[in-house]
Amino acid sequence: MESTSARRPESHFRAVFRVVSGNFLEMYDFTVYAYYASAIAHTFFPAENEFVSLLLALSVFGAGFVMRPIGALVLGAYVDRHGRRKGLILSLSLMAIGTACVAFVPGYATIGIVAPIVVLLGRLLQGFSAGVELGGVSVYLAEIAPPGKRGFFCSWQSGSQQVAVIFAAALGVLLNQVLPASAVTEWGWRVPFLIGCLIVPFLFLIRRTLRETDAFAARKHHPRMGEIMKSMLANAGLILAGMGLVVMTTTSFYLITTYTPTFGKNVLHLSSLDSLIVTLCVGVSNLVWLPVSGAISDRIGRRPILLIFTALTILTSYPAMQWLVAAPSFERLLTVELWLSVLYAWYNGAMVVALTELMPAHVRTTGFSMAYSLATLVGGFTPAISTWLIHVTGDKAAPGAWMGIAGLCGAVATLVIYRSRRARSGYEAA
C-alpha cells in the first residue's frame, strides 16, 4: 500500500475529479432512462392505454431503487472492509453492465416478453451498484477534505450528478434538433445509452488511478460482514433518521430533473425541446448552488440551512406548481423549476456532508449508503408517483404537494438528528 507521503503530491482537484467521474455515469444512466421514458415505454412496454405503458416504464425506472438497499449493505460492507478505491471500481463495473442491457436489447416487437425482462434486470443491476456509489463517493470526499472544507468537498458528489444532467439534456436537445420525433421514439433514444457505453472505458482509466484515503489506510481494524451487520442493527435509529434526511433530496432531485421532460411533454403539452432546455438550465442552476451551500454550511453549520430550505419547500412547492399549471408555458416552467432547483441544491449541499458526519467511522460507507438507499425507495419512485397522483386526483400540480411532503420529512429528520448529542459530535469523535 502507498505511504501517506507518496500520496501528498496529488492535487485536491485531481482527487475530486477521479472519484466523481464514475458518479457521473451512475446519474447519466438514470437520467437518460427517465428523459426517454415515453420512447422506452413504446419500445419495451407497449399497451393499448398510453398511461399504463408509461407507468410500466416509470415503474421499472423505480424498480432499480428497490435494489439499492441490498447493494448498500453488500457493496458497502465490501468498501468498509477492503477500501474506498476497490469499492468504487467495482460499483462502476456493475453500472456499466446494467447500461449495456438497456442500450442493446431489442424491443418487444422483436423478442417479446424477454425484452422488458432484460431491461428490468439491467435496471436492477444499476440499482444494486448505485446502492454504494453515492455513499462511497461522499465518504471518499469527506475523508480527503482539508479541515473546515468538508461541506464544500462533499458537495461535488451531487455536483457531478448535475454535470450528468446537463450533458444528458444537451444531448437530448441536439437529438431533437437533428432527428424527427418519430425517429427519436423508434431508435434515437438509444443513442444516449450507447454514448454512455462509450464513456465507460475512459471512466475505468480514471478510477484505476484512485488512491486510498489516508483515513481508511490509517485504520487498524476493518470490520467483517458480521460486525457490520451488528453495527447496522445497533444504529438502526440513526439510519432511519438519515433516511428521513435524504427523502427531501431524492424526491426533489428526481422531480426537477428526471421527471421534467415527461411532465412538460405529457402533462403540460409543451414541446420536448422546451422541456429539455428547462432541464438543462436546472442542471446548471444546481451545479452553481450546490458548492455554494456546501461552503456556507462549513461556516454556519448544516442545521440552519437544512431547516430554512425545508421550510421554504413546505410553504412554496405546491403553490409554485399551481401557478405553473394554471397557464403552462416555457417561461413559467423555467421559472418554477429554477426555484425548485434552489430549494433542492441549497438543502442537498448541506445534507450530504451532514449524513457523512452522522455515521460511525468504521461503517461510514455502509451506514451512509443504507440511509440514502432506503430514501430512494421513496424519492426514486417520484416520476411514477407523480404520474399516478395526477391521474387519480386530476390535479396537475400534485407533484408539488409530493415535494412538500418530502420537505416535511427533511425538517422532522433535521430536528431529530440535531437534538442528538451523538449526531453533533460523532464524526469528530470518530
XYZ file of C-alpha atoms in Angstrom:
430
model
C 0.000 0.000 0.000
C 1.201 3.513 -0.809
C 2.523 5.605 2.018
C 0.822 8.821 3.021
C 3.768 10.850 1.832
C 3.606 9.220 -1.575
C 0.036 10.430 -1.951
C 0.551 14.058 -0.995
C 1.663 15.464 -4.374
C -1.755 14.802 -5.946
C -3.841 17.986 -6.027
C -7.264 18.112 -4.435
C -8.767 18.936 -7.831
C -7.403 15.763 -9.400
C -8.526 13.638 -6.456
C -12.066 15.024 -6.599
C -12.224 14.588 -10.381
C -11.108 10.974 -10.190
C -13.672 9.966 -7.601
C -16.716 11.790 -9.000
C -16.147 10.632 -12.598
C -17.921 7.315 -12.039
C -20.703 9.081 -10.174
C -21.316 10.937 -13.434
C -22.090 7.658 -15.249
C -24.399 6.467 -12.487
C -26.552 9.577 -12.716
C -26.263 9.864 -16.502
C -27.769 6.389 -16.954
C -30.609 7.061 -14.539
C -31.282 10.432 -16.157
C -31.449 9.341 -19.790
C -33.811 6.496 -18.899
C -36.242 8.980 -17.363
C -35.782 11.524 -20.183
C -36.801 8.937 -22.765
C -39.413 7.150 -20.645
C -42.094 7.663 -23.304
C -39.904 6.138 -26.041
C -38.808 3.283 -23.757
C -42.467 2.629 -22.929
C -43.234 2.433 -26.665
C -40.293 0.070 -27.320
C -40.464 -2.310 -24.352
C -43.860 -1.864 -22.676
C -46.455 -1.431 -25.436
C -50.050 -1.279 -24.229
C -53.378 -0.092 -25.584
C -53.523 2.542 -22.852
C -50.707 5.117 -23.079
C -50.922 5.839 -19.339
C -50.422 2.151 -18.484
C -47.471 1.892 -20.884
C -45.768 4.959 -19.404
C -46.464 3.878 -15.835
C -44.863 0.479 -16.534
C -41.731 2.158 -17.916
C -41.512 4.533 -14.944
C -42.127 1.669 -12.503
C -39.157 -0.212 -13.993
C -37.168 3.005 -13.542
C -38.213 2.962 -9.887
C -37.500 -0.771 -9.554
C -33.779 -0.006 -9.698
C -34.159 1.737 -6.365
C -35.508 -1.448 -4.752
C -32.057 -2.986 -5.196
C -30.228 -0.039 -3.662
C -30.534 -1.087 0.000
C -29.214 -4.555 -0.892
C -26.324 -3.009 -2.811
C -25.715 -0.598 0.058
C -25.371 -3.455 2.530
C -23.380 -5.888 0.370
C -21.160 -3.436 -1.505
C -21.000 -1.003 1.432
C -19.593 -3.795 3.605
C -17.064 -4.557 0.848
C -15.945 -0.899 0.786
C -15.666 -0.640 4.585
C -13.697 -3.900 4.623
C -11.468 -3.630 1.532
C -11.186 0.100 0.890
C -12.854 3.050 -0.820
C -10.862 2.656 -4.053
C -11.692 -1.021 -4.725
C -15.354 -0.490 -3.945
C -15.711 2.433 -6.344
C -14.117 0.433 -9.179
C -16.478 -2.499 -8.516
C -19.588 -0.301 -8.495
C -18.555 1.253 -11.822
C -18.168 -2.218 -13.374
C -21.670 -3.276 -12.353
C -23.156 0.010 -13.537
C -21.582 -0.455 -16.973
C -23.145 -3.907 -17.396
C -26.581 -2.551 -16.483
C -26.228 0.253 -19.009
C -25.367 -2.196 -21.790
C -28.509 -4.237 -21.019
C -30.749 -1.240 -21.734
C -28.711 0.013 -24.696
C -28.508 -3.154 -26.765
C -31.567 -5.330 -26.048
C -34.041 -5.488 -28.989
C -37.580 -4.207 -28.466
C -40.761 -6.064 -27.509
C -41.807 -6.342 -31.149
C -38.636 -8.363 -31.879
C -38.127 -10.686 -28.903
C -41.373 -10.343 -26.975
C -41.526 -10.559 -23.189
C -37.763 -11.180 -22.971
C -37.148 -7.519 -23.872
C -38.785 -5.888 -20.821
C -37.325 -8.602 -18.575
C -33.775 -7.804 -19.721
C -34.421 -4.072 -19.266
C -35.721 -4.749 -15.756
C -32.645 -6.858 -14.934
C -30.407 -4.080 -16.259
C -32.167 -1.522 -14.067
C -31.913 -3.823 -11.033
C -28.167 -4.236 -11.612
C -27.770 -0.472 -11.974
C -29.677 -0.010 -8.726
C -27.537 -2.593 -6.930
C -24.322 -0.814 -7.949
C -25.760 2.637 -7.248
C -26.559 1.470 -3.706
C -22.960 2.150 -2.742
C -21.840 4.626 -5.414
C -23.141 7.777 -3.751
C -22.070 6.638 -0.296
C -18.627 5.591 -1.497
C -18.056 8.876 -3.289
C -19.361 11.018 -0.416
C -17.258 9.241 2.200
C -14.155 9.409 -0.003
C -14.622 13.170 -0.470
C -15.254 13.706 3.255
C -12.082 11.791 4.159
C -9.802 13.694 1.759
C -11.244 17.142 2.557
C -8.956 19.667 4.297
C -10.107 20.892 7.732
C -13.096 23.238 7.521
C -13.907 22.374 3.897
C -15.772 19.096 4.242
C -19.104 20.569 3.123
C -17.581 22.139 0.011
C -15.789 18.915 -0.958
C -18.830 16.690 -0.374
C -20.999 18.990 -2.484
C -19.140 17.764 -5.582
C -20.722 14.339 -5.179
C -24.004 15.973 -6.168
C -22.169 18.395 -8.450
C -21.043 15.545 -10.681
C -24.666 14.427 -10.955
C -25.590 17.851 -12.266
C -22.905 17.601 -14.943
C -24.609 14.364 -15.998
C -27.994 16.117 -16.071
C -26.568 18.944 -18.181
C -24.807 16.563 -20.576
C -27.862 14.326 -20.998
C -30.191 17.297 -21.507
C -27.841 18.927 -24.020
C -27.648 15.643 -25.901
C -31.437 15.450 -25.870
C -31.709 18.970 -27.281
C -29.278 18.002 -30.056
C -31.205 14.821 -30.899
C -34.463 16.743 -31.088
C -32.838 19.216 -33.462
C -31.369 16.674 -35.904
C -33.986 13.883 -35.746
C -37.758 13.932 -36.229
C -39.817 12.984 -33.177
C -40.768 9.638 -34.743
C -37.102 8.688 -35.184
C -36.310 9.570 -31.549
C -39.176 7.335 -30.416
C -38.213 4.436 -32.678
C -34.425 4.322 -32.273
C -32.900 7.714 -31.459
C -33.421 7.241 -27.712
C -30.750 4.513 -27.783
C -28.040 6.975 -28.815
C -27.541 8.431 -25.290
C -27.230 4.901 -23.858
C -24.670 3.956 -26.497
C -22.696 7.101 -25.681
C -22.795 6.050 -22.026
C -21.256 2.714 -23.011
C -18.521 4.502 -24.972
C -17.666 6.644 -21.940
C -17.131 3.603 -19.693
C -13.519 2.750 -20.728
C -12.459 6.338 -20.096
C -14.026 6.273 -16.631
C -12.326 2.977 -15.801
C -8.984 4.503 -16.739
C -9.614 7.409 -14.380
C -10.832 5.321 -11.449
C -7.990 2.823 -11.698
C -5.650 5.599 -10.578
C -7.666 6.399 -7.448
C -5.618 6.333 -4.251
C -6.923 5.030 -0.964
C -7.861 7.702 1.586
C -5.454 8.372 4.447
C -8.286 7.893 6.950
C -9.023 4.355 5.732
C -5.335 3.458 5.325
C -4.602 4.542 8.898
C -7.415 2.476 10.410
C -6.100 -0.613 12.200
C -9.282 -2.667 12.090
C -11.581 -3.155 9.091
C -14.849 -4.843 10.088
C -16.132 -8.075 8.579
C -19.689 -8.521 7.311
C -20.904 -9.919 10.655
C -19.555 -6.911 12.536
C -21.078 -4.528 10.013
C -24.481 -6.223 10.295
C -24.374 -5.896 14.095
C -23.425 -2.239 13.774
C -26.284 -1.602 11.320
C -28.759 -3.116 13.797
C -27.264 -1.160 16.683
C -27.513 2.065 14.664
C -30.931 1.373 13.107
C -32.404 4.554 14.600
C -29.552 6.606 13.215
C -30.012 5.114 9.746
C -33.768 5.765 9.778
C -33.141 9.371 10.810
C -30.634 9.664 7.979
C -33.218 8.207 5.607
C -35.658 10.952 6.590
C -32.951 13.495 5.889
C -32.359 12.131 2.370
C -36.034 11.780 1.330
C -36.194 15.517 0.639
C -33.120 15.292 -1.602
C -34.167 12.273 -3.658
C -37.761 13.422 -4.151
C -36.872 16.952 -5.201
C -33.975 15.861 -7.416
C -35.958 13.323 -9.423
C -38.880 15.743 -9.659
C -36.889 18.639 -11.120
C -34.558 16.630 -13.345
C -35.657 13.183 -14.489
C -39.417 13.878 -14.379
C -39.352 17.310 -16.022
C -39.187 16.127 -19.686
C -42.115 13.725 -19.130
C -44.096 16.305 -17.137
C -43.507 19.047 -19.686
C -44.442 16.890 -22.670
C -47.223 14.627 -21.360
C -48.878 16.853 -18.731
C -48.254 20.444 -19.786
C -48.199 19.579 -23.523
C -45.107 21.640 -24.171
C -42.563 20.531 -26.757
C -39.863 18.000 -25.888
C -37.287 20.628 -26.830
C -38.716 23.166 -24.349
C -38.726 20.596 -21.538
C -35.152 19.504 -22.225
C -33.903 23.098 -22.336
C -35.533 23.707 -18.937
C -33.915 20.552 -17.563
C -30.530 21.684 -18.858
C -30.988 25.028 -17.089
C -31.963 23.221 -13.882
C -28.740 21.205 -14.053
C -26.699 24.399 -14.438
C -28.552 26.022 -11.533
C -27.935 23.006 -9.310
C -24.253 22.956 -10.223
C -23.913 26.613 -9.210
C -25.787 26.438 -5.890
C -24.559 23.088 -4.537
C -20.933 24.099 -3.800
C -22.117 27.481 -2.506
C -24.378 25.757 0.003
C -21.655 23.265 0.972
C -19.133 26.040 1.551
C -21.551 28.171 3.588
C -22.510 25.143 5.692
C -18.809 24.871 6.588
C -19.074 28.367 8.079
C -22.508 28.500 9.734
C -23.279 24.797 10.221
C -25.553 22.318 8.464
C -28.667 22.686 10.633
C -29.685 26.286 9.748
C -29.515 25.603 6.013
C -31.453 22.351 6.306
C -34.247 23.963 8.336
C -34.554 27.108 6.216
C -34.848 25.266 2.926
C -37.163 22.528 4.153
C -39.468 25.268 5.472
C -39.392 27.065 2.121
C -40.125 23.766 0.367
C -43.156 23.069 2.550
C -44.520 26.586 2.008
C -43.849 27.142 -1.696
C -43.532 23.944 -3.768
C -47.268 23.272 -4.258
C -48.274 26.936 -4.819
C -45.476 27.262 -7.378
C -46.746 24.215 -9.272
C -50.321 25.560 -9.140
C -49.132 28.798 -10.725
C -47.392 26.791 -13.455
C -50.295 24.528 -14.400
C -52.769 27.440 -14.377
C -51.206 28.735 -17.614
C -48.470 26.353 -18.851
C -45.657 27.950 -20.813
C -41.943 27.591 -21.334
C -41.322 30.714 -19.259
C -43.403 29.522 -16.313
C -41.921 26.031 -16.411
C -38.413 27.519 -16.379
C -39.236 29.901 -13.512
C -40.798 27.222 -11.296
C -38.134 24.607 -11.983
C -35.343 27.080 -11.230
C -36.996 27.956 -7.905
C -37.356 24.273 -7.018
C -33.716 23.892 -8.034
C -32.702 26.499 -5.449
C -34.631 24.601 -2.755
C -33.057 21.268 -3.717
C -29.470 22.461 -4.188
C -29.202 24.512 -1.004
C -30.683 21.696 1.051
C -28.585 18.982 -0.565
C -25.347 20.941 -0.349
C -25.614 20.777 3.445
C -27.367 17.398 3.668
C -24.713 15.158 2.078
C -21.942 16.245 4.421
C -24.334 16.115 7.388
C -25.061 12.477 6.590
C -21.357 11.561 6.451
C -20.898 13.246 9.826
C -23.797 11.291 11.245
C -22.370 7.812 10.630
C -19.765 5.980 12.792
C -16.340 5.919 11.099
C -15.886 2.134 10.943
C -19.142 1.611 8.986
C -19.431 5.059 7.420
C -19.892 3.883 3.820
C -22.420 1.183 4.709
C -24.400 3.443 7.044
C -24.486 6.360 4.595
C -25.408 4.062 1.698
C -28.176 2.330 3.643
C -29.783 5.620 4.696
C -29.514 7.016 1.164
C -30.750 3.831 -0.498
C -33.760 3.474 1.779
C -34.698 7.079 0.981
C -34.533 6.407 -2.761
C -37.202 3.726 -2.275
C -39.448 6.744 -1.717
C -37.881 9.512 -3.782
C -36.781 7.313 -6.681
C -40.393 6.480 -7.493
C -41.218 10.199 -7.781
C -41.798 10.094 -11.582
C -44.187 7.134 -11.209
C -45.860 8.569 -8.089
C -46.302 11.967 -9.756
C -47.852 10.341 -12.832
C -50.204 8.318 -10.624
C -51.175 11.288 -8.421
C -52.073 13.412 -11.426
C -54.111 10.538 -12.890
C -56.156 9.774 -9.743
C -56.636 13.357 -8.476
C -56.865 15.239 -11.750
C -54.598 17.864 -10.160
C -51.645 18.604 -12.421
C -49.925 20.410 -9.535
C -49.937 17.274 -7.351
C -46.153 16.702 -7.782
C -45.620 19.961 -5.882
C -47.590 18.590 -2.933
C -45.452 15.428 -3.048
C -42.312 17.571 -2.832
C -43.834 19.475 0.111
C -44.369 16.206 1.995
C -40.728 15.304 1.338
C -39.731 18.706 2.729
C -41.671 17.934 5.896
C -39.756 14.637 6.255
C -36.478 16.519 5.900
C -37.465 19.105 8.526
C -38.537 16.489 11.082
C -35.386 14.421 10.488
C -33.181 17.507 10.903
C -34.794 18.394 14.239
C -34.453 14.817 15.493
C -30.852 14.402 14.339
C -29.522 17.675 15.720
C -31.228 17.109 19.029
C -29.000 14.064 19.405
C -25.648 14.565 21.085
C -24.323 11.682 19.044
C -25.137 13.344 15.723
C -23.474 16.588 16.780
C -20.178 15.030 17.828
C -19.973 11.594 16.271
C -17.851 12.378 13.216
C -15.150 14.340 15.002
C -15.069 11.807 17.853
C -14.603 9.018 15.312
